[in-house]
Amino acid sequence: MSWWSKGSCQLGAWRTARAEWREDMDRFRAAQKEARKNGEVPEHPGPPPTGFALLPWLLLGLGSLSNLLQGQTPNPWIGGLGLLTFNSLYIYVVFRAFDKQKREEVSTRVALLLMALVTCALAVGYGGNWLLFFPLLGLATGAILRGPRLGQIGLALSALAGGVSGVREGWDAVNIAYSTFLATMVTAAILSLAEAVRELRAAREELARRAVEKERLRFSRDLHDLLGHTLSVIVVKSEAARRLAPRDMDAALAQIGDIESVGRQALTEIREAVTGYREGSLATELARADSALSAAGVEPVVSRSGTPLAPQTEALLGWVVREAVTNVVRHSDASRCEITVSSGAERVRLTVTDNGTGARVTEPREGIGGTGLKGLTERLATAGGSLRADPSPRGGFTVTAELPVEPAEFPDVVLATAPRAS
């Protein structure tokens, strides 16, 4: 590629960057205007910085350009070529300073080194206004080299500026050295702070997005567990009512009354789940499981022993009972279902076993099953427990849940069972 083609590509890149900068500025102004209209302060920190933010500092070179135009510079063609070279390198460097990958490339460091050589040559050759290129060099250095060694580099660059300027201007070199050091450190500090603010904002937005996704997942699991169990009970009781109606109308009406009661309770639970105030009760779920299994023609055997449980633990075990009994009613074709809750000093175990048509296996599997069991596996794991769903070697299926009696944290369950903060 020829130098003309490279120059054209670079010019096109600068035009694209300028167009993007204008668009960002327009969006930022619109956000500010909308916020002022609503009496608020916009959170947006402004458009992302680009090399255009550092271009106005090239006005420091107007003094040297004036010397060239007024014929006060010896060998003006050399001075003009040096001025053009410095400005080109400066523009190249500052436009790469706002992209971390480009900022760390070798070509950027080489361009910065060439800037230093050109600056020293012009300062030694001409002095006067040409010494102001040292602060510009410091500005470009601070924009590129933002690391732990920046202080040492800034001091070395200031010493270089002071030494070269001292050869030409004597004690005025102190001002050049000071302004070079100040330009280096202040530019690096401001750009690093702006970059950190934008990274923190991006991290906050990502955390907010993940929190929304987590809440959606929690609500979808609650809704699945609520409706899946309730609709299964309604279907089972409706079938029982249909079978009983021809020969025992009173029993059929009792089943229909249960359907009405279950439907009303389901509406209440859904409202509570939507508003975030749903509280699970293991005793309530065991009673509902007994009713649902009896209506489905499955003999329920429920036993509970041990120490009292924390409300969060009962809530989780209630979800397990609900899901496991729903699967027994839907899929097991069982005639007997045993539900056992046994709590010790540190852990509690819940088992739901049926004698249905589960396949025989020799190795249990953890967290198998449909959406409900998978969601419960994640919940119990978060709370420090475990969930296993195992086809029994003697036929049937066994769901086993273990939890700490008083777990330290229940992030998902708190969301599901406690009122939301306003």
C-alpha positions as semicolon CSV with decimal commas, in nm:
position;residue;x (nm);y (nm);z (nm)
1;M;0,000;0,000;0,000
2;S;0,145;0,342;-0,099
3;W;0,187;0,632;0,141
4;W;-0,100;0,811;-0,036
5;S;-0,336;0,517;0,025
6;K;-0,229;0,497;0,391
7;G;-0,291;0,868;0,430
8;S;-0,634;0,837;0,272
9;C;-0,725;0,549;0,506
10;Q;-0,610;0,745;0,809
11;L;-0,807;1,051;0,699
12;G;-1,116;0,834;0,653
13;A;-1,071;0,689;1,002
14;W;-1,048;1,040;1,149
15;R;-1,364;1,147;0,967
16;T;-1,549;0,841;1,100
17;A;-1,429;0,911;1,454
18;R;-1,539;1,273;1,424
19;A;-1,885;1,168;1,302
20;E;-1,921;0,926;1,595
21;W;-1,808;1,195;1,836
22;R;-2,070;1,435;1,701
23;E;-2,342;1,170;1,735
24;D;-2,239;1,100;2,095
25;M;-2,242;1,470;2,172
26;D;-2,589;1,507;2,022
27;R;-2,720;1,216;2,230
28;F;-2,561;1,356;2,545
29;R;-2,712;1,703;2,488
30;A;-3,053;1,547;2,424
31;A;-3,027;1,346;2,748
32;Q;-2,929;1,659;2,941
33;K;-3,217;1,855;2,792
34;E;-3,467;1,580;2,875
35;A;-3,332;1,551;3,230
36;R;-3,356;1,927;3,287
37;K;-3,709;1,922;3,157
38;N;-3,798;1,655;3,417
39;G;-3,603;1,825;3,694
40;E;-3,342;1,549;3,709
41;V;-2,967;1,518;3,664
42;P;-2,866;1,283;3,382
43;E;-2,656;0,985;3,491
44;H;-2,481;0,961;3,158
45;P;-2,121;1,084;3,211
46;G;-2,106;1,230;2,862
47;P;-1,992;1,110;2,523
48;P;-1,687;0,883;2,519
49;P;-1,369;1,088;2,476
50;T;-1,183;1,079;2,147
51;G;-0,872;1,236;2,002
52;F;-1,073;1,546;1,915
53;A;-1,072;1,637;2,284
54;L;-0,693;1,684;2,270
55;L;-0,664;1,856;1,933
56;P;-0,725;2,214;2,062
57;W;-0,393;2,197;2,248
58;L;-0,219;2,220;1,912
59;L;-0,288;2,591;1,940
60;L;0,029;2,603;2,151
61;G;0,217;2,567;1,824
62;L;0,072;2,885;1,674
63;G;0,372;3,081;1,797
64;S;0,613;2,869;1,598
65;L;0,383;2,887;1,294
66;S;0,380;3,266;1,328
67;N;0,761;3,271;1,334
68;L;0,765;3,070;1,013
69;L;0,516;3,297;0,836
70;Q;0,698;3,613;0,946
71;G;1,035;3,483;0,828
72;Q;1,183;3,483;1,180
73;T;1,292;3,119;1,157
74;P;1,617;3,024;0,987
75;N;1,588;2,741;0,735
76;P;1,205;2,779;0,720
77;W;1,162;2,470;0,503
78;I;1,321;2,253;0,771
79;G;1,114;2,425;1,039
80;G;0,795;2,381;0,837
81;L;0,870;2,014;0,774
82;G;0,941;1,967;1,146
83;L;0,618;2,141;1,242
84;L;0,419;1,925;1,000
85;T;0,588;1,608;1,125
86;F;0,523;1,691;1,490
87;N;0,156;1,777;1,431
88;S;0,103;1,460;1,227
89;L;0,261;1,241;1,496
90;Y;0,063;1,419;1,769
91;I;-0,268;1,361;1,590
92;Y;-0,176;0,998;1,523
93;V;-0,087;0,937;1,888
94;V;-0,382;1,110;2,056
95;F;-0,635;0,935;1,836
96;R;-0,491;0,602;1,948
97;A;-0,482;0,704;2,315
98;F;-0,850;0,624;2,378
99;D;-0,832;0,264;2,256
100;K;-0,650;0,044;2,508
101;Q;-0,539;-0,210;2,250
102;K;-0,406;0,054;2,009
103;R;-0,253;0,246;2,297
104;E;-0,033;-0,051;2,386
105;E;0,077;-0,133;2,031
106;V;0,441;-0,093;1,935
107;S;0,357;0,149;1,653
108;T;0,205;0,392;1,905
109;R;0,515;0,381;2,126
110;V;0,740;0,430;1,823
111;A;0,536;0,734;1,714
112;L;0,568;0,877;2,066
113;L;0,946;0,827;2,057
114;L;0,967;0,999;1,718
115;M;0,766;1,289;1,865
116;A;1,027;1,321;2,142
117;L;1,313;1,324;1,890
118;V;1,143;1,584;1,668
119;T;1,060;1,800;1,972
120;C;1,419;1,794;2,095
121;A;1,553;1,874;1,749
122;L;1,318;2,170;1,701
123;A;1,380;2,298;2,053
124;V;1,759;2,283;2,015
125;G;1,749;2,430;1,664
126;Y;1,508;2,719;1,720
127;G;1,423;2,770;2,091
128;G;1,166;3,035;2,180
129;N;0,809;2,939;2,089
130;W;0,932;2,603;1,965
131;L;0,997;2,497;2,325
132;L;0,619;2,482;2,381
133;F;0,618;2,152;2,197
134;F;0,750;1,992;2,518
135;P;0,419;2,040;2,705
136;L;0,242;1,894;2,401
137;L;0,480;1,599;2,414
138;G;0,400;1,560;2,784
139;L;0,027;1,566;2,710
140;A;0,063;1,292;2,449
141;T;0,285;1,090;2,684
142;G;0,030;1,111;2,967
143;A;-0,247;1,003;2,729
144;I;-0,053;0,695;2,618
145;L;0,152;0,582;2,919
146;R;-0,097;0,542;3,207
147;G;0,079;0,298;3,431
148;P;0,264;0,264;3,761
149;R;0,584;0,401;3,606
150;L;0,419;0,717;3,478
151;G;0,566;0,928;3,760
152;Q;0,921;0,825;3,672
153;I;0,857;0,882;3,302
154;G;0,705;1,223;3,375
155;L;1,006;1,329;3,582
156;A;1,249;1,207;3,315
157;L;1,058;1,389;3,041
158;S;1,049;1,708;3,250
159;A;1,423;1,682;3,312
160;L;1,478;1,639;2,939
161;A;1,258;1,941;2,863
162;G;1,437;2,148;3,127
163;G;1,783;2,048;3,005
164;V;1,712;2,117;2,637
165;S;1,532;2,443;2,718
166;G;1,815;2,551;2,948
167;V;2,058;2,536;2,657
168;R;1,845;2,790;2,467
169;E;1,663;3,001;2,727
170;G;1,849;2,973;3,057
171;W;1,630;3,000;3,368
172;D;1,309;3,011;3,164
173;A;1,362;2,638;3,123
174;V;1,207;2,591;3,469
175;N;0,867;2,697;3,334
176;I;0,897;2,456;3,041
177;A;0,997;2,167;3,268
178;Y;0,714;2,238;3,513
179;S;0,449;2,272;3,241
180;T;0,572;1,949;3,078
181;F;0,545;1,755;3,405
182;L;0,204;1,906;3,481
183;A;0,069;1,827;3,133
184;T;0,192;1,467;3,160
185;M;0,049;1,389;3,503
186;V;-0,278;1,581;3,479
187;T;-0,365;1,435;3,138
188;A;-0,296;1,081;3,259
189;A;-0,497;1,136;3,579
190;I;-0,801;1,283;3,404
191;L;-0,814;1,023;3,128
192;S;-0,757;0,734;3,372
193;L;-1,034;0,863;3,599
194;A;-1,274;0,903;3,307
195;E;-1,195;0,551;3,189
196;A;-1,247;0,410;3,540
197;V;-1,583;0,586;3,571
198;R;-1,699;0,440;3,240
199;E;-1,584;0,091;3,338
200;L;-1,766;0,117;3,671
201;R;-2,080;0,236;3,496
202;A;-2,061;-0,056;3,253
203;A;-2,011;-0,296;3,545
204;R;-2,312;-0,147;3,727
205;E;-2,530;-0,184;3,418
206;E;-2,415;-0,545;3,378
207;L;-2,495;-0,621;3,743
208;A;-2,838;-0,463;3,703
209;R;-2,902;-0,669;3,391
210;R;-2,802;-0,990;3,570
211;A;-3,022;-0,903;3,867
212;V;-3,320;-0,860;3,635
213;E;-3,245;-1,193;3,467
214;K;-3,216;-1,363;3,806
215;E;-3,548;-1,219;3,920
216;R;-3,717;-1,332;3,599
217;L;-3,579;-1,682;3,648
218;R;-3,697;-1,686;4,008
219;F;-4,046;-1,575;3,915
220;S;-4,072;-1,824;3,628
221;R;-3,973;-2,107;3,862
222;D;-4,226;-1,996;4,124
223;L;-4,499;-1,973;3,864
224;H;-4,412;-2,315;3,722
225;D;-4,416;-2,474;4,067
226;L;-4,742;-2,305;4,162
227;L;-4,943;-2,371;3,846
228;G;-4,795;-2,711;3,770
229;H;-4,900;-2,856;4,105
230;T;-5,234;-2,678;4,125
231;L;-5,346;-2,769;3,774
232;S;-5,243;-3,130;3,832
233;V;-5,459;-3,145;4,145
234;I;-5,751;-2,987;3,960
235;V;-5,719;-3,240;3,675
236;V;-5,698;-3,535;3,917
237;K;-5,997;-3,421;4,121
238;S;-6,197;-3,350;3,804
239;E;-6,133;-3,706;3,684
240;A;-6,233;-3,838;4,026
241;A;-6,556;-3,633;4,016
242;R;-6,633;-3,763;3,667
243;R;-6,585;-4,124;3,780
244;L;-6,791;-4,082;4,096
245;A;-7,080;-3,885;3,944
246;P;-7,273;-4,185;3,799
247;R;-7,274;-4,381;4,125
248;D;-7,208;-4,140;4,414
249;M;-7,315;-3,783;4,351
250;D;-7,233;-3,667;4,704
251;A;-6,872;-3,785;4,670
252;A;-6,852;-3,621;4,326
253;L;-6,983;-3,293;4,470
254;A;-6,722;-3,315;4,745
255;Q;-6,450;-3,346;4,480
256;I;-6,598;-3,049;4,294
257;G;-6,592;-2,851;4,617
258;D;-6,225;-2,942;4,655
259;I;-6,163;-2,819;4,301
260;E;-6,322;-2,486;4,387
261;S;-6,114;-2,461;4,703
262;V;-5,791;-2,547;4,520
263;G;-5,871;-2,292;4,250
264;R;-5,932;-2,017;4,504
265;Q;-5,615;-2,105;4,688
266;A;-5,421;-2,102;4,360
267;L;-5,545;-1,751;4,284
268;T;-5,433;-1,636;4,630
269;E;-5,090;-1,794;4,588
270;I;-5,039;-1,640;4,245
271;R;-5,129;-1,297;4,378
272;E;-4,886;-1,347;4,666
273;A;-4,612;-1,465;4,432
274;V;-4,662;-1,166;4,202
275;T;-4,642;-0,919;4,489
276;G;-4,341;-1,097;4,641
277;Y;-4,506;-1,197;4,971
278;R;-4,543;-1,571;4,922
279;E;-4,448;-1,772;5,231
280;G;-4,411;-2,146;5,207
281;S;-4,519;-2,381;5,484
282;L;-4,404;-2,742;5,494
283;A;-4,704;-2,847;5,704
284;T;-4,942;-2,690;5,452
285;E;-4,770;-2,859;5,159
286;L;-4,778;-3,197;5,335
287;A;-5,151;-3,158;5,394
288;R;-5,208;-3,064;5,029
289;A;-4,995;-3,357;4,916
290;D;-5,206;-3,594;5,127
291;S;-5,524;-3,458;4,966
292;A;-5,386;-3,467;4,611
293;L;-5,252;-3,822;4,643
294;S;-5,577;-3,949;4,793
295;A;-5,778;-3,793;4,512
296;A;-5,549;-3,960;4,257
297;G;-5,598;-4,302;4,414
298;V;-5,248;-4,310;4,566
299;E;-5,214;-4,411;4,931
300;P;-5,024;-4,133;5,114
301;V;-4,793;-4,219;5,404
302;V;-4,659;-3,900;5,567
303;S;-4,420;-3,897;5,863
304;R;-4,226;-3,610;6,021
305;S;-3,978;-3,616;6,307
306;G;-3,694;-3,415;6,453
307;T;-3,625;-3,058;6,554
308;P;-3,818;-2,751;6,431
309;L;-3,692;-2,595;6,108
310;A;-3,617;-2,241;6,002
311;P;-3,890;-2,076;5,790
312;Q;-3,661;-2,060;5,487
313;T;-3,580;-2,431;5,516
314;E;-3,949;-2,518;5,543
315;A;-4,021;-2,304;5,238
316;L;-3,768;-2,490;5,025
317;L;-3,879;-2,832;5,145
318;G;-4,237;-2,731;5,074
319;W;-4,139;-2,660;4,711
320;V;-3,975;-3,004;4,691
321;V;-4,284;-3,178;4,830
322;R;-4,506;-2,990;4,586
323;E;-4,294;-3,076;4,281
324;A;-4,231;-3,440;4,380
325;V;-4,599;-3,510;4,454
326;T;-4,698;-3,344;4,126
327;N;-4,465;-3,583;3,941
328;V;-4,608;-3,882;4,132
329;V;-4,964;-3,785;4,040
330;R;-4,877;-3,715;3,675
331;H;-4,625;-3,977;3,578
332;S;-4,572;-4,256;3,832
333;D;-4,884;-4,476;3,802
334;A;-4,814;-4,557;4,168
335;S;-5,047;-4,695;4,434
336;R;-4,845;-4,581;4,736
337;C;-4,632;-4,274;4,813
338;E;-4,424;-4,225;5,128
339;I;-4,315;-3,876;5,239
340;T;-4,063;-3,865;5,522
341;V;-3,914;-3,559;5,688
342;S;-3,633;-3,622;5,937
343;S;-3,433;-3,337;6,091
344;G;-3,126;-3,364;6,311
345;A;-2,909;-3,112;6,487
346;E;-2,745;-2,982;6,169
347;R;-2,924;-3,116;5,859
348;V;-3,272;-3,218;5,753
349;R;-3,360;-3,487;5,498
350;L;-3,679;-3,515;5,296
351;T;-3,761;-3,824;5,091
352;V;-4,058;-3,880;4,861
353;T;-4,081;-4,242;4,745
354;D;-4,342;-4,408;4,525
355;N;-4,391;-4,766;4,405
356;G;-4,473;-4,674;4,048
357;T;-4,317;-4,777;3,720
358;G;-3,977;-4,607;3,752
359;A;-3,695;-4,776;3,563
360;R;-3,436;-4,980;3,755
361;V;-3,090;-4,827;3,779
362;T;-2,786;-4,897;3,991
363;E;-2,641;-4,544;4,014
364;P;-2,847;-4,245;4,127
365;R;-2,838;-3,921;3,934
366;E;-2,836;-3,571;4,078
367;G;-3,096;-3,313;3,983
368;I;-3,253;-3,509;3,699
369;G;-3,603;-3,448;3,584
370;G;-3,801;-3,172;3,420
371;T;-3,792;-2,799;3,465
372;G;-3,924;-2,814;3,822
373;L;-3,662;-3,053;3,960
374;K;-3,381;-2,873;3,779
375;G;-3,490;-2,540;3,924
376;L;-3,516;-2,691;4,273
377;T;-3,170;-2,845;4,235
378;E;-3,028;-2,497;4,173
379;R;-3,217;-2,349;4,468
380;L;-3,104;-2,615;4,714
381;A;-2,745;-2,594;4,592
382;T;-2,748;-2,218;4,651
383;A;-2,876;-2,279;5,006
384;G;-2,601;-2,533;5,081
385;G;-2,813;-2,841;5,017
386;S;-2,868;-3,101;4,747
387;L;-3,148;-3,269;4,554
388;R;-3,137;-3,620;4,406
389;A;-3,399;-3,793;4,197
390;D;-3,335;-4,168;4,173
391;P;-3,526;-4,452;4,012
392;S;-3,539;-4,717;4,284
393;P;-3,376;-5,059;4,228
394;R;-3,704;-5,216;4,341
395;G;-3,913;-5,004;4,109
396;G;-4,065;-4,664;4,160
397;F;-3,893;-4,334;4,214
398;T;-3,728;-4,155;4,508
399;V;-3,665;-3,784;4,546
400;T;-3,422;-3,696;4,826
401;A;-3,354;-3,341;4,947
402;E;-3,102;-3,241;5,212
403;L;-3,057;-2,896;5,366
404;P;-2,890;-2,734;5,666
405;V;-3,138;-2,688;5,950
406;E;-3,049;-2,320;5,981
407;P;-2,864;-2,216;5,665
408;A;-2,671;-1,889;5,663
409;E;-2,793;-1,758;5,327
410;F;-3,101;-1,810;5,116
411;P;-3,070;-1,561;4,826
412;D;-3,334;-1,713;4,601
413;V;-3,571;-1,808;4,876
414;V;-3,559;-1,466;5,033
415;L;-3,664;-1,322;4,701
416;A;-3,947;-1,569;4,676
417;T;-4,076;-1,559;5,031
418;A;-4,003;-1,219;5,183
419;P;-4,162;-0,883;5,106
420;R;-3,968;-0,670;4,863
421;A;-3,814;-0,350;4,992
422;S;-3,987;-0,044;4,858
